[in-house]
PDB file of C-alpha atoms in Angstrom:
ATOM      1  CA  MET A  17     -16.124 188.429 104.579  1.00 88.00           C
ATOM      2  CA  LYS A  18     -12.792 187.671 106.227  1.00 91.00           C
ATOM      3  CA  LYS A  19     -11.949 190.583 108.515  1.00 95.00           C
ATOM      4  CA  ILE A  20     -13.922 193.232 110.450  1.00 96.00           C
ATOM      5  CA  LEU A  21     -12.251 196.278 112.011  1.00 97.00           C
ATOM      6  CA  VAL A  22     -14.158 197.521 115.068  1.00 97.00           C
ATOM      7  CA  LEU A  23     -13.582 200.972 116.584  1.00 96.00           C
ATOM      8  CA  THR A  24     -14.089 201.615 120.279  1.00 96.00           C
ATOM      9  CA  ASP A  25     -13.642 204.395 122.804  1.00 93.00           C
ATOM     10  CA  LEU A  26     -14.761 201.952 125.553  1.00 91.00           C
ATOM     11  CA  SER A  27     -18.100 203.783 125.926  1.00 87.00           C
ATOM     12  CA  ASP A  28     -21.569 202.203 126.255  1.00 83.00           C
ATOM     13  CA  ASN A  29     -22.307 203.001 122.604  1.00 81.00           C
ATOM     14  CA  SER A  30     -19.102 201.167 121.630  1.00 92.00           C
ATOM     15  CA  VAL A  31     -20.221 198.151 123.660  1.00 93.00           C
ATOM     16  CA  ASN A  32     -23.314 197.736 121.506  1.00 92.00           C
ATOM     17  CA  ALA A  33     -21.349 198.206 118.264  1.00 94.00           C
ATOM     18  CA  TYR A  34     -18.770 195.632 119.393  1.00 95.00           C
ATOM     19  CA  ARG A  35     -21.471 193.093 120.245  1.00 93.00           C
ATOM     20  CA  TYR A  36     -23.094 193.697 116.872  1.00 94.00           C
ATOM     21  CA  ALA A  37     -19.746 193.240 115.114  1.00 94.00           C
ATOM     22  CA  VAL A  38     -18.894 190.005 116.913  1.00 92.00           C
ATOM     23  CA  GLU A  39     -22.338 188.554 116.169  1.00 91.00           C
ATOM     24  CA  MET A  40     -21.854 189.390 112.495  1.00 93.00           C
ATOM     25  CA  ALA A  41     -18.331 187.928 112.541  1.00 92.00           C
ATOM     26  CA  CYS A  42     -19.657 184.711 114.078  1.00 88.00           C
ATOM     27  CA  HIS A  43     -22.225 184.361 111.307  1.00 88.00           C
ATOM     28  CA  GLN A  44     -19.693 185.213 108.588  1.00 90.00           C
ATOM     29  CA  GLY A  45     -16.735 183.296 110.052  1.00 89.00           C
ATOM     30  CA  ALA A  46     -14.669 186.504 110.060  1.00 92.00           C
ATOM     31  CA  ASP A  47     -11.771 187.743 112.168  1.00 93.00           C
ATOM     32  CA  VAL A  48     -12.287 190.748 114.448  1.00 94.00           C
ATOM     33  CA  LEU A  49      -9.740 193.519 114.998  1.00 96.00           C
ATOM     34  CA  LEU A  50     -10.794 195.664 117.968  1.00 96.00           C
ATOM     35  CA  VAL A  51      -9.090 199.071 117.932  1.00 97.00           C
ATOM     36  CA  PHE A  52      -8.790 201.742 120.615  1.00 96.00           C
ATOM     37  CA  SER A  53      -7.084 205.081 120.046  1.00 94.00           C
ATOM     38  CA  SER A  54      -6.199 207.779 122.556  1.00 93.00           C
ATOM     39  CA  ASN A  55      -7.134 210.153 119.689  1.00 91.00           C
ATOM     40  CA  GLY A  56      -3.909 212.125 119.753  1.00 90.00           C
ATOM     41  CA  ALA A  57      -3.252 212.064 123.500  1.00 91.00           C
ATOM     42  CA  PRO A  58       0.317 210.882 124.272  1.00 91.00           C
ATOM     43  CA  MET A  59       0.624 207.441 125.848  1.00 90.00           C
ATOM     44  CA  SER A  60       3.461 206.499 128.184  1.00 93.00           C
ATOM     45  CA  MET A  61       4.503 202.866 128.622  1.00 93.00           C
ATOM     46  CA  THR A  62       2.304 202.729 131.706  1.00 94.00           C
ATOM     47  CA  ASP A  63      -0.639 204.228 129.801  1.00 93.00           C
ATOM     48  CA  HIS A  64      -0.118 201.744 126.987  1.00 93.00           C
ATOM     49  CA  TYR A  65      -0.157 198.818 129.405  1.00 94.00           C
ATOM     50  CA  GLN A  66      -3.259 200.066 131.226  1.00 95.00           C
ATOM     51  CA  TYR A  67      -5.190 200.711 128.008  1.00 94.00           C
ATOM     52  CA  SER A  68      -4.152 197.306 126.717  1.00 95.00           C
ATOM     53  CA  GLN A  69      -5.534 195.685 129.859  1.00 95.00           C
ATOM     54  CA  ARG A  70      -8.786 197.652 129.610  1.00 94.00           C
ATOM     55  CA  LEU A  71      -9.175 196.812 125.927  1.00 95.00           C
ATOM     56  CA  HIS A  72      -8.653 193.082 126.440  1.00 93.00           C
ATOM     57  CA  SER A  73     -11.039 193.166 129.412  1.00 93.00           C
ATOM     58  CA  PHE A  74     -13.607 195.019 127.254  1.00 93.00           C
ATOM     59  CA  ALA A  75     -13.229 192.429 124.472  1.00 92.00           C
ATOM     60  CA  LYS A  76     -13.737 189.507 126.848  1.00 89.00           C
ATOM     61  CA  ARG A  77     -16.520 191.005 128.970  1.00 88.00           C
ATOM     62  CA  TYR A  78     -18.768 192.094 126.127  1.00 86.00           C
ATOM     63  CA  ALA A  79     -18.267 189.179 123.750  1.00 78.00           C
ATOM     64  CA  CYS A  80     -21.655 187.864 122.709  1.00 63.00           C
ATOM     65  CA  PRO A  81     -22.940 184.457 123.882  1.00 61.00           C
ATOM     66  CA  THR A  82     -22.473 183.104 120.336  1.00 51.00           C
ATOM     67  CA  ARG A  83     -18.767 183.870 120.467  1.00 49.00           C
ATOM     68  CA  GLN A  84     -18.397 182.443 123.958  1.00 49.00           C
ATOM     69  CA  ARG A  85     -19.877 179.142 122.727  1.00 50.00           C
ATOM     70  CA  ALA A  86     -18.330 178.771 119.277  1.00 48.00           C
ATOM     71  CA  GLN A  87     -15.535 181.343 118.794  1.00 53.00           C
ATOM     72  CA  PRO A  88     -15.197 180.636 115.048  1.00 44.00           C
ATOM     73  CA  GLN A  89     -12.904 183.592 114.360  1.00 59.00           C
ATOM     74  CA  HIS A  90      -9.730 185.196 115.647  1.00 84.00           C
ATOM     75  CA  LEU A  91      -9.955 188.298 117.858  1.00 88.00           C
ATOM     76  CA  GLU A  92      -7.088 190.780 118.074  1.00 92.00           C
ATOM     77  CA  CYS A  93      -6.822 193.995 120.092  1.00 94.00           C
ATOM     78  CA  LEU A  94      -4.921 197.004 118.702  1.00 95.00           C
ATOM     79  CA  LEU A  95      -3.861 200.301 120.302  1.00 94.00           C
ATOM     80  CA  SER A  96      -3.028 203.626 118.681  1.00 93.00           C
ATOM     81  CA  HIS A  97      -2.136 207.082 119.986  1.00 92.00           C
ATOM     82  CA  ASP A  98      -2.835 208.869 116.676  1.00 93.00           C
ATOM     83  CA  ARG A  99      -5.970 210.880 116.049  1.00 92.00           C
ATOM     84  CA  TRP A 100      -8.715 208.699 114.634  1.00 92.00           C
ATOM     85  CA  ALA A 101      -8.819 210.617 111.363  1.00 88.00           C
ATOM     86  CA  GLU A 102      -5.116 209.832 110.843  1.00 90.00           C
ATOM     87  CA  ALA A 103      -5.073 206.328 112.336  1.00 92.00           C
ATOM     88  CA  LEU A 104      -7.976 204.881 110.377  1.00 92.00           C
ATOM     89  CA  PRO A 105      -6.585 205.225 106.824  1.00 92.00           C
ATOM     90  CA  LEU A 106      -3.357 203.584 108.001  1.00 93.00           C
ATOM     91  CA  LEU A 107      -5.232 200.776 109.775  1.00 94.00           C
ATOM     92  CA  VAL A 108      -7.276 200.111 106.646  1.00 94.00           C
ATOM     93  CA  GLN A 109      -4.170 200.128 104.464  1.00 93.00           C
ATOM     94  CA  VAL A 110      -2.213 197.762 106.723  1.00 94.00           C
ATOM     95  CA  HIS A 111      -4.940 195.324 107.782  1.00 95.00           C
ATOM     96  CA  GLN A 112      -7.200 195.563 104.704  1.00 95.00           C
ATOM     97  CA  PRO A 113     -10.499 194.796 106.471  1.00 96.00           C
ATOM     98  CA  ASP A 114     -13.653 194.047 104.523  1.00 95.00           C
ATOM     99  CA  LEU A 115     -15.742 196.203 106.838  1.00 96.00           C
ATOM    100  CA  VAL A 116     -15.279 198.877 109.521  1.00 97.00           C
ATOM    101  CA  ILE A 117     -17.850 198.950 112.330  1.00 97.00           C
ATOM    102  CA  ALA A 118     -18.289 201.699 114.915  1.00 96.00           C
ATOM    103  CA  GLY A 119     -20.931 202.970 117.300  1.00 94.00           C
ATOM    104  CA  SER A 120     -22.943 205.902 115.959  1.00 91.00           C
ATOM    105  CA  GLU A 121     -21.482 208.219 118.610  1.00 89.00           C
ATOM    106  CA  MET A 122     -17.972 207.440 117.348  1.00 91.00           C
ATOM    107  CA  LEU A 123     -18.551 209.488 114.194  1.00 90.00           C
ATOM    108  CA  GLU A 124     -18.359 212.745 116.133  1.00 88.00           C
ATOM    109  CA  VAL A 125     -15.182 211.527 117.853  1.00 88.00           C
ATOM    110  CA  VAL A 126     -13.581 210.423 114.573  1.00 87.00           C
ATOM    111  CA  GLN A 127     -14.225 213.560 112.561  1.00 84.00           C
ATOM    112  CA  GLY A 128     -13.476 215.939 115.432  1.00 80.00           C
ATOM    113  CA  GLU A 129     -14.231 219.532 114.526  1.00 74.00           C
ATOM    114  CA  GLN A 130     -14.481 218.814 110.801  1.00 77.00           C
ATOM    115  CA  GLN A 131     -17.828 219.502 109.192  1.00 75.00           C
ATOM    116  CA  ALA A 132     -17.559 216.212 107.286  1.00 82.00           C
ATOM    117  CA  TRP A 133     -14.960 213.471 107.126  1.00 84.00           C
ATOM    118  CA  SER A 134     -13.789 212.171 103.738  1.00 86.00           C
ATOM    119  CA  LEU A 135     -14.339 208.497 102.910  1.00 90.00           C
ATOM    120  CA  GLN A 136     -11.833 208.352 100.061  1.00 88.00           C
ATOM    121  CA  TYR A 137      -9.650 205.865 101.972  1.00 87.00           C
ATOM    122  CA  PHE A 138     -12.617 203.490 102.330  1.00 89.00           C
ATOM    123  CA  GLU A 139     -13.346 202.873  98.674  1.00 87.00           C
ATOM    124  CA  HIS A 140     -13.118 199.101  99.151  1.00 88.00           C
ATOM    125  CA  CYS A 141     -14.028 199.041 102.838  1.00 92.00           C
ATOM    126  CA  PRO A 142     -17.523 200.274 103.820  1.00 95.00           C
ATOM    127  CA  VAL A 143     -18.156 201.819 107.229  1.00 96.00           C
ATOM    128  CA  LEU A 144     -21.088 200.542 109.295  1.00 97.00           C
ATOM    129  CA  TRP A 145     -22.455 202.938 111.944  1.00 96.00           C
ATOM    130  CA  VAL A 146     -24.360 201.058 114.652  1.00 95.00           C
ATOM    131  CA  PRO A 147     -26.969 202.988 116.722  1.00 92.00           C
ATOM    132  CA  GLU A 148     -27.377 202.498 120.451  1.00 87.00           C
ATOM    133  CA  LYS A 149     -30.487 200.293 120.230  1.00 89.00           C
ATOM    134  CA  ALA A 150     -29.525 198.197 117.213  1.00 92.00           C
ATOM    135  CA  GLU A 151     -29.594 194.442 117.760  1.00 91.00           C
ATOM    136  CA  TYR A 152     -27.893 192.069 115.367  1.00 92.00           C
ATOM    137  CA  LYS A 153     -30.014 189.667 113.390  1.00 90.00           C
ATOM    138  CA  PRO A 154     -29.263 187.994 110.064  1.00 91.00           C
ATOM    139  CA  ILE A 155     -29.512 190.712 107.428  1.00 94.00           C
ATOM    140  CA  GLN A 156     -32.348 189.867 105.052  1.00 94.00           C
ATOM    141  CA  HIS A 157     -33.331 193.247 103.612  1.00 95.00           C
ATOM    142  CA  LEU A 158     -31.126 196.162 102.534  1.00 95.00           C
ATOM    143  CA  VAL A 159     -32.566 199.561 101.664  1.00 96.00           C
ATOM    144  CA  TYR A 160     -30.251 201.530  99.379  1.00 97.00           C
ATOM    145  CA  ALA A 161     -31.052 205.268  99.376  1.00 95.00           C
ATOM    146  CA  THR A 162     -29.515 206.682  96.217  1.00 94.00           C
ATOM    147  CA  ASP A 163     -29.942 209.007  93.257  1.00 94.00           C
ATOM    148  CA  PHE A 164     -30.864 206.776  90.297  1.00 95.00           C
ATOM    149  CA  THR A 165     -29.371 209.350  87.917  1.00 93.00           C
ATOM    150  CA  ASP A 166     -25.936 209.418  89.598  1.00 93.00           C
ATOM    151  CA  GLN A 167     -24.532 205.888  89.753  1.00 94.00           C
ATOM    152  CA  ASP A 168     -21.017 204.451  89.863  1.00 94.00           C
ATOM    153  CA  PRO A 169     -20.718 200.897  88.422  1.00 94.00           C
ATOM    154  CA  ALA A 170     -18.114 200.027  91.069  1.00 94.00           C
ATOM    155  CA  VAL A 171     -20.537 200.954  93.861  1.00 95.00           C
ATOM    156  CA  VAL A 172     -23.360 198.984  92.243  1.00 95.00           C
ATOM    157  CA  SER A 173     -21.041 195.968  92.049  1.00 94.00           C
ATOM    158  CA  GLN A 174     -20.078 196.464  95.697  1.00 94.00           C
ATOM    159  CA  LEU A 175     -23.751 196.590  96.717  1.00 95.00           C
ATOM    160  CA  LYS A 176     -24.484 193.407  94.758  1.00 94.00           C
ATOM    161  CA  THR A 177     -21.572 191.641  96.473  1.00 94.00           C
ATOM    162  CA  LEU A 178     -22.895 192.659  99.895  1.00 93.00           C
ATOM    163  CA  ALA A 179     -26.428 191.526  99.061  1.00 94.00           C
ATOM    164  CA  ASP A 180     -25.102 188.168  97.867  1.00 93.00           C
ATOM    165  CA  LEU A 181     -22.912 187.846 100.964  1.00 93.00           C
ATOM    166  CA  PHE A 182     -25.851 188.384 103.320  1.00 93.00           C
ATOM    167  CA  ARG A 183     -28.292 186.610 100.979  1.00 93.00           C
ATOM    168  CA  ALA A 184     -30.452 189.695 101.329  1.00 94.00           C
ATOM    169  CA  SER A 185     -33.021 191.352  99.100  1.00 94.00           C
ATOM    170  CA  VAL A 186     -32.486 194.976  98.063  1.00 95.00           C
ATOM    171  CA  SER A 187     -34.908 197.888  97.888  1.00 95.00           C
ATOM    172  CA  LEU A 188     -33.680 200.881  95.874  1.00 96.00           C
ATOM    173  CA  VAL A 189     -35.111 204.230  96.980  1.00 96.00           C
ATOM    174  CA  HIS A 190     -34.804 207.572  95.225  1.00 96.00           C
ATOM    175  CA  PHE A 191     -35.951 210.652  97.166  1.00 94.00           C
ATOM    176  CA  TYR A 192     -36.716 213.683  95.022  1.00 92.00           C
ATOM    177  CA  PRO A 193     -37.877 217.286  95.622  1.00 91.00           C
ATOM    178  CA  LYS A 194     -40.997 218.779  94.051  1.00 92.00           C
ATOM    179  CA  SER A 195     -38.829 220.545  91.485  1.00 90.00           C
ATOM    180  CA  ASP A 196     -37.931 217.141  89.960  1.00 91.00           C
ATOM    181  CA  ARG A 197     -41.513 216.097  89.171  1.00 92.00           C
ATOM    182  CA  ASN A 198     -41.000 216.893  85.494  1.00 93.00           C
ATOM    183  CA  HIS A 199     -38.035 214.481  85.367  1.00 93.00           C
ATOM    184  CA  LEU A 200     -39.801 211.450  86.846  1.00 95.00           C
ATOM    185  CA  ALA A 201     -39.912 209.554  83.540  1.00 95.00           C
ATOM    186  CA  GLU A 202     -36.130 209.679  83.192  1.00 95.00           C
ATOM    187  CA  ILE A 203     -35.619 208.869  86.888  1.00 95.00           C
ATOM    188  CA  LYS A 204     -37.890 205.821  86.522  1.00 95.00           C
ATOM    189  CA  ARG A 205     -36.005 204.670  83.433  1.00 95.00           C
ATOM    190  CA  GLN A 206     -32.693 204.801  85.247  1.00 95.00           C
ATOM    191  CA  GLY A 207     -34.264 203.163  88.287  1.00 95.00           C
ATOM    192  CA  GLU A 208     -35.291 200.248  86.070  1.00 95.00           C
ATOM    193  CA  GLU A 209     -31.739 199.997  84.739  1.00 94.00           C
ATOM    194  CA  LEU A 210     -30.317 199.928  88.264  1.00 95.00           C
ATOM    195  CA  ARG A 211     -32.876 197.327  89.346  1.00 94.00           C
ATOM    196  CA  GLY A 212     -31.883 195.196  86.357  1.00 93.00           C
ATOM    197  CA  LEU A 213     -28.234 195.220  87.458  1.00 92.00           C
ATOM    198  CA  LEU A 214     -29.308 193.903  90.877  1.00 91.00           C
ATOM    199  CA  LYS A 215     -31.953 191.512  89.567  1.00 83.00           C
ATOM    200  CA  SER A 216     -30.282 188.501  91.185  1.00 76.00           C
ATOM    201  CA  SER A 217     -30.825 190.153  94.596  1.00 75.00           C
ATOM    202  CA  GLY A 218     -34.574 190.429  94.038  1.00 83.00           C
ATOM    203  CA  ALA A 219     -34.250 194.200  93.806  1.00 91.00           C
ATOM    204  CA  THR A 220     -37.268 196.490  93.748  1.00 92.00           C
ATOM    205  CA  TYR A 221     -37.262 200.264  93.402  1.00 92.00           C
ATOM    206  CA  LEU A 222     -39.299 203.071  94.882  1.00 94.00           C
ATOM    207  CA  LEU A 223     -39.634 206.799  94.152  1.00 95.00           C
ATOM    208  CA  MET A 224     -40.599 209.071  97.027  1.00 94.00           C
ATOM    209  CA  GLU A 225     -41.214 212.824  96.984  1.00 94.00           C
ATOM    210  CA  GLU A 226     -39.261 213.838 100.075  1.00 91.00           C
ATOM    211  CA  GLU A 227     -36.589 216.501 100.491  1.00 87.00           C
ATOM    212  CA  ASP A 228     -35.409 215.354 103.926  1.00 87.00           C
ATOM    213  CA  LEU A 229     -33.466 212.104 103.543  1.00 87.00           C
ATOM    214  CA  ILE A 230     -33.779 211.065 107.198  1.00 87.00           C
ATOM    215  CA  GLU A 231     -37.543 211.572 107.242  1.00 89.00           C
ATOM    216  CA  GLY A 232     -37.706 209.639 103.992  1.00 91.00           C
ATOM    217  CA  LEU A 233     -35.885 206.687 105.536  1.00 92.00           C
ATOM    218  CA  GLN A 234     -38.330 206.720 108.443  1.00 90.00           C
ATOM    219  CA  GLU A 235     -41.232 206.567 105.970  1.00 92.00           C
ATOM    220  CA  VAL A 236     -39.628 203.555 104.288  1.00 93.00           C
ATOM    221  CA  LEU A 237     -39.241 201.835 107.673  1.00 91.00           C
ATOM    222  CA  GLU A 238     -42.929 202.393 108.405  1.00 90.00           C
ATOM    223  CA  LYS A 239     -43.858 200.600 105.166  1.00 90.00           C
ATOM    224  CA  GLN A 240     -41.559 197.561 105.353  1.00 90.00           C
ATOM    225  CA  PRO A 241     -39.049 195.818 107.657  1.00 92.00           C
ATOM    226  CA  VAL A 242     -35.473 197.050 107.241  1.00 94.00           C
ATOM    227  CA  ASP A 243     -32.318 195.399 108.572  1.00 95.00           C
ATOM    228  CA  LEU A 244     -29.789 197.822 107.102  1.00 96.00           C
ATOM    229  CA  PHE A 245     -29.848 201.229 105.421  1.00 96.00           C
ATOM    230  CA  VAL A 246     -27.163 201.822 102.785  1.00 97.00           C
ATOM    231  CA  MET A 247     -25.887 205.104 101.326  1.00 95.00           C
ATOM    232  CA  ALA A 248     -23.010 205.901  98.979  1.00 95.00           C
ATOM    233  CA  THR A 249     -21.424 209.306  99.624  1.00 93.00           C
ATOM    234  CA  LYS A 250     -18.006 210.918  99.361  1.00 91.00           C
ATOM    235  CA  ASP A 251     -17.967 212.015 103.013  1.00 90.00           C
ATOM    236  CA  THR A 252     -19.766 211.556 106.318  1.00 91.00           C
ATOM    237  CA  HIS A 253     -22.128 214.547 106.172  1.00 89.00           C
ATOM    238  CA  LEU A 254     -25.303 212.513 105.674  1.00 90.00           C
ATOM    239  CA  ALA A 255     -24.076 209.819 108.070  1.00 91.00           C
ATOM    240  CA  GLN A 256     -23.639 212.541 110.683  1.00 89.00           C
ATOM    241  CA  GLN A 257     -27.238 213.652 110.165  1.00 88.00           C
ATOM    242  CA  TYR A 258     -28.385 210.068 110.555  1.00 89.00           C
ATOM    243  CA  THR A 259     -26.356 209.316 113.686  1.00 87.00           C
ATOM    244  CA  GLN A 260     -27.526 212.430 115.542  1.00 82.00           C
ATOM    245  CA  PRO A 261     -31.302 212.030 116.049  1.00 69.00           C
ATOM    246  CA  THR A 262     -32.921 215.453 116.200  1.00 68.00           C
ATOM    247  CA  TYR A 263     -36.522 214.600 115.347  1.00 61.00           C
ATOM    248  CA  ARG A 264     -38.599 212.402 117.641  1.00 55.00           C
ATOM    249  CA  LYS A 265     -40.587 211.026 114.695  1.00 61.00           C
ATOM    250  CA  THR A 266     -37.446 209.604 113.045  1.00 59.00           C
ATOM    251  CA  GLN A 267     -35.805 208.137 116.142  1.00 69.00           C
ATOM    252  CA  SER A 268     -37.122 204.633 115.535  1.00 69.00           C
ATOM    253  CA  CYS A 269     -34.877 204.337 112.468  1.00 80.00           C
ATOM    254  CA  GLN A 270     -31.961 206.439 113.720  1.00 83.00           C
ATOM    255  CA  THR A 271     -31.615 204.619 117.031  1.00 86.00           C
ATOM    256  CA  ALA A 272     -32.271 201.061 115.846  1.00 90.00           C
ATOM    257  CA  ILE A 273     -31.254 200.539 112.190  1.00 93.00           C
ATOM    258  CA  PRO A 274     -27.521 200.496 111.315  1.00 96.00           C
ATOM    259  CA  LEU A 275     -26.288 202.631 108.416  1.00 96.00           C
ATOM    260  CA  LEU A 276     -23.751 201.254 105.942  1.00 97.00           C
ATOM    261  CA  ASN A 277     -21.781 204.045 104.268  1.00 96.00           C
ATOM    262  CA  LEU A 278     -20.147 203.199 100.924  1.00 96.00           C
ATOM    263  CA  TYR A 279     -17.765 205.597  99.166  1.00 95.00           C
ATOM    264  CA  GLN A 280     -18.795 207.320  95.943  1.00 94.00           C
ATOM    265  CA  GLN A 281     -17.512 210.528  94.419  1.00 89.00           C
ATOM    266  CA  LYS A 282     -20.930 211.977  93.651  1.00 84.00           C
ATOM    267  CA  LEU A 283     -21.564 214.027  90.535  1.00 81.00           C
ATOM    268  CA  LYS A 284     -24.730 215.527  92.019  1.00 75.00           C
ATOM    269  CA  SER A 285     -25.937 216.557  95.457  1.00 68.00           C
ATOM    270  CA  CYS A 286     -26.609 213.569  97.737  1.00 63.00           C
ATOM    271  CA  ALA A 287     -30.169 212.269  97.243  1.00 52.00           C
ATOM    272  CA  GLY A 288     -30.652 215.213  94.862  1.00 49.00           C
ATOM    273  CA  SER A 289     -31.385 217.630  97.714  1.00 52.00           C
ATOM    274  CA  CYS A 290     -28.436 217.753 100.134  1.00 58.00           C
ATOM    275  CA  SER A 291     -27.808 221.446 100.829  1.00 56.00           C
ATOM    276  CA  PHE A 292     -24.298 220.691 102.108  1.00 58.00           C
ATOM    277  CA  CYS A 293     -23.319 218.949  98.852  1.00 63.00           C
ATOM    278  CA  HIS A 294     -25.165 221.527  96.760  1.00 56.00           C
ATOM    279  CA  HIS A 295     -23.074 224.273  98.346  1.00 62.00           C
ATOM    280  CA  GLU A 296     -19.896 222.255  97.709  1.00 60.00           C
ATOM    281  CA  HIS A 297     -20.789 221.722  94.052  1.00 52.00           C
ATOM    282  CA  GLU A 298     -21.453 225.447  93.621  1.00 57.00           C
ATOM    283  CA  SER A 299     -18.130 226.321  95.268  1.00 54.00           C
ATOM    284  CA  THR A 300     -16.252 223.878  93.020  1.00 49.00           C
ATOM    285  CA  ALA A 301     -17.922 225.230  89.906  1.00 45.00           C
ATOM    286  CA  GLN A 302     -17.044 228.814  90.851  1.00 47.00           C
ATOM    287  CA  ALA A 303     -13.429 227.822  91.524  1.00 43.00           C
ATOM    288  CA  VAL A 304     -12.928 226.333  88.010  1.00 39.00           C
ATOM    289  CA  PRO A 305     -11.404 229.008  85.705  1.00 41.00           C
ATOM    290  CA  VAL A 306     -13.169 229.624  82.409  1.00 36.00           C
ATOM    291  CA  ALA A 307     -11.038 228.655  79.409  1.00 32.00           C
TER     292      ALA A 307
END
């Protein structure tokens, strides 16, 4: 990993995400690009200067002790006046980071009033959402929540690269509704195939009957230690559910475990039971004219 792009709105949640990012950069020997955007608000020369001062002060004040001692990577501060949804694709295109990191509360700021924000510009650059209570530690165990029957070889390769980079083991989890009980044999077969592709990462797989993805992740956390949850989706709908804790019983995972969002153009509903995706698939099918 050579370059990490970190988003900030200078809030407390952004402080934690920035600290997490710098710790990771120190361990990976990566550069850090810290970005602030006025999110569409015009900036005069005076505004630009003041925000630049605040951003540099933020970067220096909240640098982790590791960085203050060793400083193995370059840190650069960037300003933008564009809306986040417009600025981010351009930033990714120009700077080509290996990873984007943001505080979990930034997702609502980034996508604005949109119901979900497309990840198509982040095909080669995953987005890591860091909750308010997450503390960085060397990543040893990834949990990949996915539909075994809807895989993209490019995403599998990307996951393997990440596991090798962190020298982490991988647990593959497929959540299924009761209606899929009759298809378990086929799901298991494809789970074995996926595990085989990630064999070098010590991959194991697990099937869980659970229609609520977030509750399913909490159940996984109760059974084993997790350093990072991973999902591959085409937009931020499920990430938004994860970053907005609504159930007290799932807050231990939603407020402490970061979520890495990879991009995949899904053929089926996310996790086999995402009502948002299911509605989208139905709408797309109805819109296709019959030959």
